[in-house]
Coordinates of N, CA and C in Angstrom, one line a residue:
M25 N -41.2 -120.8 -18.3 CA -40.5 -121.9 -17.6 C -40.2 -121.5 -16.2
C26 N -40.5 -122.4 -15.3 CA -40.2 -122.2 -13.9 C -38.9 -122.8 -13.4
R27 N -38.6 -122.6 -12.1 CA -37.4 -123.3 -11.6 C -37.8 -124.0 -10.3
L28 N -37.2 -125.2 -10.2 CA -37.5 -126.1 -9.0 C -36.2 -126.3 -8.2
L29 N -36.4 -126.5 -6.9 CA -35.3 -126.9 -6.1 C -35.9 -127.8 -5.0
G30 N -35.4 -129.0 -4.8 CA -35.8 -129.9 -3.7 C -34.6 -130.3 -2.9
L31 N -34.8 -130.5 -1.6 CA -33.7 -131.0 -0.8 C -34.3 -131.9 0.3
I32 N -33.6 -133.0 0.5 CA -34.0 -133.9 1.6 C -32.7 -134.2 2.4
A33 N -32.7 -134.1 3.7 CA -31.5 -134.4 4.5 C -31.8 -135.4 5.6
N34 N -30.8 -135.9 6.2 CA -30.9 -136.9 7.2 C -31.3 -136.3 8.6
K35 N -31.2 -135.0 8.7 CA -31.5 -134.2 9.9 C -32.1 -132.9 9.4
P36 N -32.9 -132.2 10.3 CA -33.4 -130.9 9.9 C -32.3 -129.9 9.7
V37 N -32.4 -129.2 8.6 CA -31.5 -128.2 8.2 C -32.2 -126.9 7.8
D38 N -31.4 -125.8 7.6 CA -32.0 -124.6 7.1 C -31.6 -124.5 5.6
L39 N -32.4 -123.7 4.9 CA -32.2 -123.5 3.4 C -32.3 -122.1 3.2
E40 N -31.2 -121.5 2.7 CA -31.2 -120.0 2.5 C -30.8 -119.6 1.1
F41 N -31.7 -118.8 0.5 CA -31.4 -118.2 -0.8 C -30.8 -116.8 -0.5
S42 N -29.7 -116.5 -1.1 CA -29.1 -115.1 -1.0 C -29.9 -114.2 -2.0
L43 N -30.5 -113.1 -1.5 CA -31.3 -112.3 -2.4 C -30.4 -111.6 -3.4
E44 N -29.1 -111.2 -3.0 CA -28.3 -110.6 -4.0 C -28.0 -111.4 -5.2
R45 N -27.8 -112.7 -5.0 CA -27.6 -113.6 -6.1 C -28.8 -114.1 -6.7
F46 N -30.0 -113.9 -6.1 CA -31.2 -114.4 -6.5 C -31.9 -113.5 -7.5
K47 N -31.4 -112.3 -7.7 CA -32.0 -111.3 -8.4 C -32.3 -111.7 -9.9
E48 N -31.4 -112.2 -10.6 CA -31.6 -112.6 -12.0 C -32.7 -113.6 -12.1
L49 N -32.6 -114.6 -11.2 CA -33.6 -115.7 -11.3 C -35.0 -115.1 -11.0
A50 N -35.1 -114.3 -10.0 CA -36.4 -113.7 -9.7 C -36.9 -112.8 -10.8
R51 N -36.0 -112.1 -11.4 CA -36.5 -111.2 -12.5 C -37.0 -112.0 -13.7
E52 N -36.4 -113.1 -14.0 CA -36.9 -113.9 -15.1 C -38.1 -114.7 -14.7
H53 N -38.4 -114.9 -13.4 CA -39.5 -115.6 -13.0 C -40.3 -114.8 -11.9
P54 N -41.0 -113.7 -12.3 CA -41.5 -112.8 -11.4 C -43.0 -113.0 -11.0
D55 N -43.6 -114.1 -11.4 CA -45.0 -114.3 -11.2 C -45.4 -115.1 -10.0
G56 N -44.5 -115.1 -9.0 CA -44.8 -115.8 -7.8 C -43.7 -116.7 -7.3
W57 N -43.6 -117.0 -6.0 CA -42.6 -117.9 -5.5 C -43.3 -118.6 -4.3
G58 N -42.6 -119.7 -3.9 CA -43.1 -120.4 -2.7 C -42.2 -121.4 -2.2
M59 N -42.4 -121.8 -1.0 CA -41.6 -122.8 -0.3 C -42.5 -123.8 0.4
G60 N -42.2 -125.1 0.3 CA -42.9 -126.1 1.1 C -42.0 -126.9 2.0
W61 N -42.4 -127.2 3.2 CA -41.6 -127.9 4.1 C -42.5 -128.7 5.1
Y62 N -41.8 -129.4 6.1 CA -42.6 -130.2 7.1 C -42.1 -129.8 8.5
E63 N -43.1 -129.5 9.3 CA -42.9 -129.3 10.8 C -43.6 -130.3 11.6
E64 N -42.8 -131.1 12.3 CA -43.4 -132.2 13.2 C -44.2 -133.1 12.3
G65 N -43.8 -133.4 11.1 CA -44.4 -134.3 10.2 C -45.6 -133.7 9.4
K66 N -45.9 -132.5 9.7 CA -47.1 -131.8 9.0 C -46.6 -130.9 7.8
A67 N -47.3 -131.1 6.7 CA -46.9 -130.2 5.5 C -47.2 -128.8 5.8
R68 N -46.3 -127.9 5.4 CA -46.5 -126.5 5.5 C -46.1 -125.9 4.1
V69 N -46.9 -124.9 3.7 CA -46.6 -124.2 2.4 C -46.8 -122.7 2.6
F70 N -45.8 -121.9 2.1 CA -46.0 -120.5 2.1 C -45.7 -120.0 0.7
K71 N -46.5 -119.2 0.1 CA -46.3 -118.7 -1.2 C -46.9 -117.3 -1.4
Q72 N -46.4 -116.6 -2.4 CA -46.9 -115.3 -2.7 C -46.9 -115.1 -4.2
A73 N -47.8 -114.2 -4.6 CA -48.0 -114.0 -6.1 C -47.1 -112.8 -6.6
I74 N -46.1 -112.5 -5.9 CA -45.2 -111.4 -6.2 C -43.8 -112.0 -6.4
S75 N -43.0 -111.1 -7.0 CA -41.6 -111.5 -7.2 C -40.9 -111.7 -5.8
A76 N -40.0 -112.6 -5.7 CA -39.3 -112.8 -4.5 C -38.5 -111.6 -4.1
L77 N -38.3 -110.7 -5.0 CA -37.5 -109.5 -4.7 C -38.4 -108.3 -4.3
D78 N -39.7 -108.4 -4.4 CA -40.6 -107.3 -4.1 C -40.5 -106.9 -2.6
Q79 N -40.8 -105.7 -2.3 CA -40.7 -105.2 -0.9 C -41.5 -106.1 0.0
G80 N -42.7 -106.6 -0.4 CA -43.5 -107.3 0.5 C -43.2 -108.8 0.6
S81 N -42.1 -109.2 -0.1 CA -41.8 -110.7 -0.1 C -41.3 -111.1 1.4
K82 N -41.8 -112.3 1.8 CA -41.5 -112.8 3.1 C -40.3 -113.8 3.0
L83 N -39.7 -113.8 1.8 CA -38.5 -114.7 1.6 C -37.4 -114.5 2.7
P84 N -37.0 -113.2 3.0 CA -35.9 -113.1 3.9 C -36.2 -113.7 5.3
Q85 N -37.5 -113.5 5.8 CA -37.9 -114.1 7.1 C -37.8 -115.6 7.0
L86 N -38.4 -116.2 6.0 CA -38.5 -117.6 5.9 C -37.1 -118.3 5.8
S87 N -36.2 -117.6 5.0 CA -34.9 -118.2 4.8 C -34.1 -118.2 6.1
K88 N -34.5 -117.4 7.1 CA -33.8 -117.4 8.4 C -34.4 -118.3 9.4
S89 N -35.7 -118.6 9.2 CA -36.4 -119.2 10.3 C -36.9 -120.7 10.1
V90 N -37.0 -121.1 8.9 CA -37.6 -122.4 8.6 C -36.5 -123.5 8.7
I91 N -36.8 -124.6 9.5 CA -35.9 -125.7 9.6 C -36.7 -127.0 9.3
S92 N -36.2 -127.8 8.4 CA -36.9 -129.0 8.0 C -35.9 -130.0 7.4
R93 N -36.4 -131.3 7.3 CA -35.6 -132.3 6.6 C -35.9 -132.3 5.1
I94 N -37.0 -131.7 4.7 CA -37.4 -131.7 3.3 C -37.9 -130.3 2.9
F95 N -37.4 -129.8 1.8 CA -37.8 -128.6 1.2 C -38.2 -128.7 -0.2
L96 N -39.3 -128.1 -0.7 CA -39.6 -127.9 -2.1 C -39.8 -126.4 -2.3
C97 N -39.0 -125.9 -3.3 CA -39.0 -124.5 -3.6 C -39.3 -124.2 -5.0
H98 N -39.9 -123.1 -5.3 CA -40.3 -122.8 -6.7 C -40.4 -121.3 -7.0
V99 N -39.9 -120.9 -8.1 CA -40.2 -119.6 -8.6 C -40.9 -119.7 -10.0
R100 N -41.9 -118.8 -10.2 CA -42.8 -119.1 -11.3 C -42.8 -118.0 -12.4
R101 N -42.8 -118.5 -13.6 CA -43.1 -117.6 -14.8 C -44.3 -118.2 -15.4
A102 N -45.4 -117.5 -15.3 CA -46.7 -118.0 -15.6 C -46.9 -118.4 -17.1
S103 N -47.4 -119.6 -17.3 CA -47.8 -120.1 -18.6 C -49.3 -120.4 -18.7
C104 N -49.9 -120.6 -17.5 CA -51.3 -120.8 -17.4 C -51.8 -120.3 -16.1
G105 N -52.7 -119.3 -16.1 CA -53.2 -118.7 -14.9 C -52.5 -117.5 -14.6
K106 N -53.2 -116.5 -14.0 CA -52.7 -115.2 -13.6 C -51.7 -115.3 -12.5
A107 N -51.0 -114.2 -12.2 CA -50.1 -114.2 -11.1 C -50.9 -113.9 -9.8
K108 N -51.2 -114.9 -9.1 CA -51.9 -114.8 -7.8 C -51.5 -115.9 -6.9
E109 N -51.8 -115.7 -5.6 CA -51.3 -116.7 -4.7 C -51.8 -118.1 -4.9
E110 N -53.1 -118.2 -5.3 CA -53.6 -119.6 -5.6 C -52.9 -120.3 -6.7
N111 N -52.3 -119.5 -7.6 CA -51.6 -120.1 -8.8 C -50.1 -120.3 -8.5
S112 N -49.6 -119.8 -7.4 CA -48.2 -120.0 -7.1 C -47.9 -121.4 -6.6
H113 N -46.7 -121.9 -6.7 CA -46.3 -123.2 -6.2 C -45.5 -123.0 -5.0
P114 N -45.4 -124.1 -4.1 CA -45.9 -125.4 -4.2 C -47.4 -125.5 -3.9
F115 N -48.0 -126.6 -4.2 CA -49.4 -126.9 -3.8 C -49.4 -128.0 -2.7
K116 N -50.4 -128.0 -1.8 CA -50.5 -128.9 -0.7 C -51.9 -129.6 -0.8
F117 N -51.9 -130.9 -0.6 CA -53.1 -131.7 -0.5 C -52.9 -132.8 0.5
D118 N -53.7 -132.9 1.6 CA -53.4 -133.8 2.7 C -52.0 -133.5 3.2
N119 N -51.1 -134.5 3.2 CA -49.7 -134.2 3.6 C -48.7 -134.3 2.5
W120 N -49.3 -134.1 1.3 CA -48.4 -134.1 0.1 C -48.1 -132.6 -0.3
I121 N -46.9 -132.4 -0.8 CA -46.5 -131.1 -1.3 C -46.0 -131.4 -2.7
F122 N -46.3 -130.4 -3.7 CA -45.9 -130.6 -5.1 C -45.6 -129.3 -5.8
A123 N -44.6 -129.4 -6.6 CA -44.2 -128.2 -7.5 C -43.9 -128.8 -8.9
H124 N -44.2 -128.0 -9.9 CA -44.2 -128.4 -11.3 C -43.5 -127.4 -12.2
N125 N -42.8 -127.9 -13.2 CA -42.2 -127.0 -14.2 C -42.6 -127.5 -15.5
G126 N -43.5 -126.7 -16.2 CA -44.0 -127.1 -17.5 C -45.4 -126.7 -17.7
T127 N -46.0 -127.3 -18.8 CA -47.4 -127.1 -19.1 C -48.1 -128.4 -19.5
V128 N -49.2 -128.7 -18.9 CA -50.0 -129.9 -19.3 C -51.4 -129.6 -19.5
N129 N -52.2 -130.4 -20.2 CA -53.6 -130.2 -20.3 C -54.3 -130.7 -19.1
R130 N -55.5 -130.2 -18.8 CA -56.2 -130.7 -17.6 C -56.7 -132.1 -17.9
E131 N -56.6 -132.9 -16.8 CA -57.0 -134.3 -16.9 C -58.3 -134.5 -16.2
Q132 N -58.9 -135.6 -16.3 CA -60.2 -135.9 -15.7 C -60.1 -136.3 -14.3
L133 N -60.5 -135.5 -13.4 CA -60.4 -135.8 -11.9 C -61.8 -136.3 -11.4
R134 N -61.7 -137.1 -10.3 CA -62.9 -137.6 -9.7 C -62.9 -137.4 -8.2
G135 N -64.1 -137.5 -7.6 CA -64.2 -137.6 -6.2 C -63.6 -136.4 -5.5
R136 N -62.9 -136.6 -4.4 CA -62.4 -135.5 -3.6 C -61.2 -134.8 -4.3
Y137 N -60.7 -135.3 -5.4 CA -59.6 -134.7 -6.1 C -60.1 -133.5 -7.0
V138 N -61.4 -133.5 -7.2 CA -62.0 -132.4 -8.0 C -62.3 -131.2 -7.0
E139 N -62.5 -131.5 -5.8 CA -63.0 -130.5 -4.8 C -61.8 -129.6 -4.3
G140 N -62.1 -128.4 -4.1 CA -61.2 -127.5 -3.5 C -60.0 -127.0 -4.3
I141 N -60.1 -127.1 -5.7 CA -59.1 -126.6 -6.5 C -59.2 -125.0 -6.5
A142 N -58.2 -124.4 -5.9 CA -58.3 -123.0 -5.7 C -57.8 -122.1 -6.8
G143 N -56.9 -122.6 -7.6 CA -56.3 -121.8 -8.7 C -56.7 -122.2 -10.1
E144 N -56.1 -121.6 -11.1 CA -56.4 -121.8 -12.5 C -55.4 -122.6 -13.2
T145 N -54.3 -123.1 -12.5 CA -53.2 -123.7 -13.2 C -53.4 -125.1 -13.6
D146 N -52.8 -125.5 -14.7 CA -52.7 -126.9 -15.1 C -51.9 -127.7 -14.0
S147 N -51.0 -127.0 -13.4 CA -50.1 -127.7 -12.4 C -50.9 -128.2 -11.2
E148 N -51.8 -127.5 -10.7 CA -52.6 -128.0 -9.6 C -53.4 -129.2 -10.0
V149 N -54.0 -129.2 -11.2 CA -54.7 -130.3 -11.7 C -53.8 -131.5 -11.9
Y150 N -52.6 -131.3 -12.4 CA -51.6 -132.3 -12.6 C -51.3 -133.0 -11.3
F151 N -51.1 -132.2 -10.2 CA -50.9 -132.6 -8.9 C -52.0 -133.6 -8.4
R152 N -53.2 -133.1 -8.6 CA -54.4 -133.9 -8.2 C -54.5 -135.2 -9.0
W153 N -54.1 -135.1 -10.3 CA -54.1 -136.3 -11.2 C -53.1 -137.3 -10.7
L154 N -51.9 -136.9 -10.3 CA -50.9 -137.8 -9.8 C -51.4 -138.5 -8.5
L155 N -52.0 -137.7 -7.6 CA -52.5 -138.3 -6.3 C -53.6 -139.3 -6.6
Q156 N -54.5 -138.9 -7.5 CA -55.6 -139.8 -7.8 C -55.1 -141.2 -8.4
C157 N -54.1 -141.1 -9.3 CA -53.6 -142.3 -9.8 C -52.8 -143.1 -8.8
I158 N -52.1 -142.5 -7.8 CA -51.4 -143.1 -6.7 C -52.4 -143.9 -5.9
E159 N -53.5 -143.2 -5.6 CA -54.6 -143.9 -4.7 C -55.2 -145.1 -5.5
E160 N -55.5 -144.9 -6.8 CA -56.1 -146.0 -7.5 C -55.2 -147.2 -7.7
E161 N -53.9 -146.9 -7.9 CA -53.0 -148.0 -8.1 C -52.5 -148.6 -6.8
G162 N -52.6 -147.9 -5.7 CA -52.2 -148.4 -4.4 C -50.8 -148.4 -4.1
E163 N -50.0 -147.7 -5.0 CA -48.5 -147.7 -4.8 C -48.0 -146.5 -5.5
V164 N -47.1 -145.8 -4.9 CA -46.7 -144.4 -5.4 C -46.0 -144.5 -6.8
E165 N -45.0 -145.4 -6.9 CA -44.3 -145.4 -8.2 C -45.2 -145.8 -9.3
E166 N -46.0 -146.8 -9.1 CA -46.9 -147.3 -10.2 C -47.9 -146.2 -10.5
G167 N -48.4 -145.5 -9.5 CA -49.4 -144.5 -9.7 C -48.8 -143.3 -10.5
I168 N -47.5 -143.0 -10.2 CA -46.8 -141.9 -11.0 C -46.7 -142.4 -12.4
R169 N -46.3 -143.6 -12.6 CA -46.1 -144.1 -14.0 C -47.3 -144.0 -14.8
V170 N -48.4 -144.4 -14.2 CA -49.7 -144.4 -14.9 C -50.1 -142.9 -15.2
A171 N -49.9 -142.0 -14.3 CA -50.3 -140.6 -14.4 C -49.5 -139.9 -15.5
V172 N -48.1 -140.1 -15.5 CA -47.3 -139.4 -16.5 C -47.5 -140.0 -17.9
E173 N -47.7 -141.3 -18.0 CA -48.0 -141.9 -19.3 C -49.2 -141.2 -19.9
E174 N -50.3 -141.1 -19.1 CA -51.5 -140.4 -19.6 C -51.3 -138.9 -19.9
A175 N -50.6 -138.3 -19.0 CA -50.4 -136.8 -19.1 C -49.5 -136.5 -20.4
Q176 N -48.6 -137.4 -20.7 CA -47.7 -137.2 -21.8 C -48.4 -137.2 -23.1
R177 N -49.5 -137.9 -23.2 CA -50.3 -138.0 -24.5 C -50.9 -136.7 -24.9
S178 N -51.1 -135.8 -23.9 CA -51.7 -134.5 -24.2 C -50.9 -133.3 -23.7
A179 N -49.7 -133.6 -23.3 CA -48.9 -132.5 -22.7 C -48.5 -131.5 -23.7
K180 N -48.5 -130.2 -23.4 CA -48.1 -129.2 -24.2 C -46.7 -128.7 -23.8
G181 N -46.1 -129.2 -22.8 CA -44.8 -128.8 -22.3 C -44.3 -129.9 -21.4
A182 N -43.4 -129.4 -20.5 CA -42.6 -130.3 -19.6 C -43.5 -130.9 -18.5
L183 N -43.1 -132.1 -18.0 CA -43.8 -132.8 -17.0 C -43.0 -132.8 -15.7
N184 N -41.9 -132.1 -15.7 CA -41.0 -132.1 -14.5 C -41.8 -131.8 -13.2
F185 N -41.5 -132.5 -12.1 CA -42.1 -132.2 -10.9 C -41.3 -132.6 -9.7
L186 N -41.5 -132.0 -8.5 CA -41.1 -132.4 -7.2 C -42.3 -132.8 -6.4
L187 N -42.2 -133.9 -5.6 CA -43.4 -134.3 -4.9 C -42.8 -134.9 -3.6
S188 N -43.5 -134.7 -2.4 CA -43.1 -135.3 -1.2 C -44.4 -135.6 -0.3
D189 N -44.2 -136.7 0.4 CA -45.2 -137.1 1.4 C -44.8 -136.9 2.8
G190 N -43.7 -136.2 3.0 CA -43.1 -136.0 4.3 C -42.1 -137.0 4.7
E191 N -42.0 -138.1 4.0 CA -41.0 -139.1 4.3 C -40.0 -139.3 3.1
H192 N -40.5 -139.0 1.9 CA -39.7 -139.2 0.7 C -39.8 -138.0 -0.1
L193 N -38.7 -137.8 -0.9 CA -38.7 -136.8 -2.0 C -38.7 -137.5 -3.3
Y194 N -39.7 -137.2 -4.2 CA -39.8 -137.7 -5.5 C -39.5 -136.6 -6.5
A195 N -38.8 -137.0 -7.5 CA -38.4 -136.0 -8.6 C -38.5 -136.7 -9.9
F196 N -39.2 -136.0 -10.8 CA -39.4 -136.6 -12.2 C -39.0 -135.7 -13.2
R197 N -38.3 -136.2 -14.2 CA -37.8 -135.3 -15.3 C -38.4 -135.8 -16.7
Y198 N -39.1 -134.8 -17.3 CA -39.5 -135.1 -18.7 C -39.8 -133.7 -19.4
G199 N -39.0 -133.4 -20.3 CA -39.2 -132.2 -21.2 C -38.4 -131.0 -20.8
E200 N -37.8 -131.0 -19.6 CA -36.9 -129.9 -19.2 C -35.7 -130.5 -18.4
S201 N -34.7 -129.7 -18.2 CA -33.5 -130.2 -17.5 C -33.8 -130.4 -16.0
L202 N -33.1 -131.4 -15.4 CA -33.2 -131.6 -14.0 C -31.9 -132.3 -13.5
H203 N -31.3 -131.8 -12.4 CA -30.0 -132.3 -12.0 C -30.1 -132.7 -10.5
K204 N -29.1 -133.5 -10.1 CA -29.1 -134.1 -8.7 C -27.7 -133.9 -8.2
L205 N -27.6 -133.9 -6.8 CA -26.4 -133.8 -6.1 C -26.5 -134.4 -4.7
R206 N -25.5 -135.2 -4.4 CA -25.4 -135.8 -3.0 C -24.3 -135.1 -2.3
R207 N -24.7 -134.7 -1.1 CA -23.7 -134.1 -0.2 C -23.5 -135.0 1.0
E208 N -22.2 -135.5 1.1 CA -21.9 -136.5 2.1 C -21.3 -135.9 3.4
P209 N -21.3 -136.6 4.5 CA -20.7 -136.1 5.7 C -19.2 -135.9 5.5
G210 N -18.6 -135.0 6.2 CA -17.2 -134.8 6.1 C -16.8 -133.7 5.1
E211 N -17.8 -133.2 4.3 CA -17.6 -132.1 3.4 C -17.8 -130.8 4.2
P212 N -17.4 -129.7 3.7 CA -17.5 -128.5 4.5 C -18.9 -128.2 5.0
G213 N -19.0 -127.7 6.2 CA -20.3 -127.5 6.9 C -21.1 -126.5 6.2
E214 N -20.6 -125.5 5.5 CA -21.4 -124.6 4.8 C -21.0 -124.7 3.3
F215 N -22.0 -124.8 2.4 CA -21.6 -124.8 1.0 C -22.5 -123.9 0.2
S216 N -22.0 -123.5 -0.9 CA -22.8 -122.6 -1.8 C -22.5 -123.0 -3.2
Y217 N -23.5 -122.8 -4.1 CA -23.4 -123.1 -5.5 C -24.0 -121.9 -6.3
T218 N -23.3 -121.4 -7.2 CA -23.7 -120.3 -8.0 C -24.0 -120.8 -9.4
S219 N -25.2 -120.4 -9.9 CA -25.6 -120.7 -11.3 C -24.9 -119.8 -12.3
S220 N -24.3 -120.4 -13.3 CA -23.7 -119.6 -14.3 C -24.8 -119.0 -15.2
E221 N -25.9 -119.6 -15.3 CA -27.0 -119.2 -16.2 C -27.7 -118.0 -15.6
T222 N -28.0 -118.0 -14.3 CA -28.9 -117.0 -13.7 C -28.2 -116.2 -12.6
G223 N -27.1 -116.7 -12.1 CA -26.4 -116.0 -11.0 C -27.1 -116.3 -9.6
A224 N -28.0 -117.4 -9.6 CA -28.6 -117.7 -8.4 C -27.7 -118.4 -7.5
L225 N -27.6 -118.0 -6.2 CA -26.8 -118.6 -5.2 C -27.6 -119.4 -4.2
L226 N -27.3 -120.7 -4.1 CA -28.0 -121.5 -3.1 C -27.0 -121.7 -2.0
E227 N -27.5 -121.4 -0.8 CA -26.6 -121.6 0.4 C -27.4 -122.4 1.4
S228 N -26.7 -123.4 2.0 CA -27.3 -124.2 3.0 C -26.3 -124.5 4.1
K229 N -26.5 -124.0 5.3 CA -25.6 -124.2 6.4 C -25.9 -125.5 7.1
L230 N -25.1 -126.5 6.7 CA -25.3 -127.9 7.3 C -24.3 -128.1 8.4
L231 N -24.8 -128.7 9.5 CA -24.0 -129.0 10.6 C -23.2 -130.2 10.3
R232 N -22.2 -130.5 11.2 CA -21.3 -131.6 11.0 C -22.1 -132.9 11.1
G233 N -21.8 -133.8 10.2 CA -22.4 -135.1 10.2 C -23.7 -135.2 9.4
E234 N -24.2 -134.0 9.0 CA -25.4 -134.0 8.2 C -25.1 -134.3 6.8
K235 N -26.0 -135.0 6.1 CA -25.9 -135.2 4.7 C -27.2 -134.9 4.0
A236 N -27.1 -134.6 2.7 CA -28.3 -134.2 2.0 C -28.3 -134.6 0.6
F237 N -29.5 -134.7 0.0 CA -29.6 -135.0 -1.5 C -30.4 -133.8 -2.1
L238 N -29.9 -133.2 -3.1 CA -30.6 -132.1 -3.7 C -31.0 -132.4 -5.2
V239 N -32.1 -131.8 -5.6 CA -32.5 -131.8 -7.0 C -32.8 -130.4 -7.4
C240 N -32.4 -130.0 -8.6 CA -32.6 -128.6 -9.1 C -32.7 -128.6 -10.6
S241 N -33.5 -127.6 -11.1 CA -33.7 -127.4 -12.5 C -32.4 -127.1 -13.2
E242 N -31.5 -126.5 -12.5 CA -30.2 -126.1 -13.1 C -29.0 -127.0 -12.5
K243 N -28.0 -127.1 -13.4 CA -26.7 -127.7 -12.9 C -25.9 -126.5 -12.3
L244 N -25.9 -126.5 -11.0 CA -25.3 -125.3 -10.3 C -23.8 -125.3 -10.2
T245 N -23.2 -126.5 -10.3 CA -21.7 -126.6 -10.3 C -21.4 -127.9 -11.2
E246 N -20.1 -128.1 -11.4 CA -19.8 -129.3 -12.2 C -20.1 -130.6 -11.5
R247 N -20.2 -130.5 -10.2 CA -20.5 -131.8 -9.4 C -21.9 -132.3 -9.6
W248 N -22.8 -131.4 -10.1 CA -24.2 -131.9 -10.3 C -24.3 -132.8 -11.5
E249 N -25.1 -133.9 -11.3 CA -25.3 -134.8 -12.4 C -26.7 -134.7 -13.0
E250 N -26.8 -135.0 -14.3 CA -28.1 -134.9 -14.9 C -29.0 -136.1 -14.6
V251 N -30.2 -135.8 -14.4 CA -31.2 -136.9 -14.2 C -31.6 -137.3 -15.6
E252 N -31.7 -138.6 -15.9 CA -32.0 -139.0 -17.3 C -33.5 -138.7 -17.6
E253 N -33.7 -138.3 -18.9 CA -35.0 -138.0 -19.4 C -36.0 -139.2 -19.1
G254 N -37.2 -138.9 -18.6 CA -38.2 -139.9 -18.3 C -37.9 -140.7 -17.0
S255 N -37.0 -140.3 -16.2 CA -36.7 -141.0 -15.0 C -37.3 -140.4 -13.7
L256 N -37.6 -141.3 -12.8 CA -38.2 -140.9 -11.5 C -37.2 -141.2 -10.4
L257 N -36.9 -140.2 -9.6 CA -36.1 -140.4 -8.4 C -37.0 -140.6 -7.2
K258 N -36.7 -141.5 -6.3 CA -37.3 -141.7 -5.0 C -36.2 -141.7 -4.0
V259 N -36.2 -140.7 -3.0 CA -35.2 -140.5 -2.0 C -35.8 -140.6 -0.7
G260 N -35.3 -141.6 0.1 CA -35.9 -141.8 1.5 C -35.1 -141.0 2.5
G261 N -35.6 -141.2 3.8 CA -35.0 -140.5 4.9 C -33.5 -140.9 5.2
D262 N -33.1 -142.1 4.7 CA -31.7 -142.5 4.9 C -30.9 -142.1 3.7
L263 N -31.5 -141.3 2.8 CA -30.9 -140.8 1.5 C -30.6 -141.9 0.5
G264 N -31.1 -143.0 0.7 CA -31.0 -144.0 -0.3 C -31.8 -143.6 -1.5
V265 N -31.3 -143.8 -2.7 CA -31.9 -143.3 -4.0 C -32.3 -144.4 -4.9
R266 N -33.6 -144.4 -5.3 CA -34.0 -145.4 -6.3 C -34.4 -144.5 -7.5
E267 N -33.8 -144.9 -8.7 CA -34.0 -144.2 -9.9 C -34.5 -145.2 -10.9
V268 N -35.7 -144.9 -11.4 CA -36.4 -145.8 -12.4 C -36.9 -145.0 -13.6
R269 N -36.8 -145.7 -14.8 CA -37.3 -145.1 -16.0 C -38.8 -145.3 -16.1
V270 N -39.6 -144.3 -16.1 CA -41.1 -144.5 -16.2 C -41.7 -144.0 -17.5
L271 N -40.9 -143.3 -18.3 CA -41.4 -142.8 -19.6 C -40.3 -143.1 -20.6

């Protein structure tokens, strides 16, 4: 089981994981980690096939330097595919970024979605399957609905995912926990949440007037609310949230 964290803010922010509090989470999920974000509207992904706590981890540098309106973060415990960079999350295709928590069977891909698959994971195929359905349906939400309905028929595990096109953050829950939190202006400029399950500390230094919407595999404080099973969240740049049941 992997762990997901997504954030979308109304202005560029930094996102920092404290390594001291991150130890337990990284120890339980040692098979790779990664972060996806956007710079000047372009998707960027950095990932490694090592624990976030290993000496060669670039997490300390990234946590200090990356600024973005959208983040997708992932730590991996392998269920399909070896621990290597190509199998670490998030994945990037065109300007889409994707991270997954669970196990699904490989779906039938066509055209350009078959080409360039670098890793061995079902998650990368699931990502391509979602994008193929979105293109065929001509609309993101309907494409996701079609994709997850088909994936659910053969799924061996959870279908939870985070997905972004650089303008929106999409989050889907099916088979594993997923929680949400809205941070409004006027709240303290720096906030932190500690997980009672893993000891993971999330820190984000937000400036005055900034607001954010976060989605995480874990309920990190009592303020976090559970996303309903089978529901898809769509969060725009204005942080307006649309939540629909698709399974």
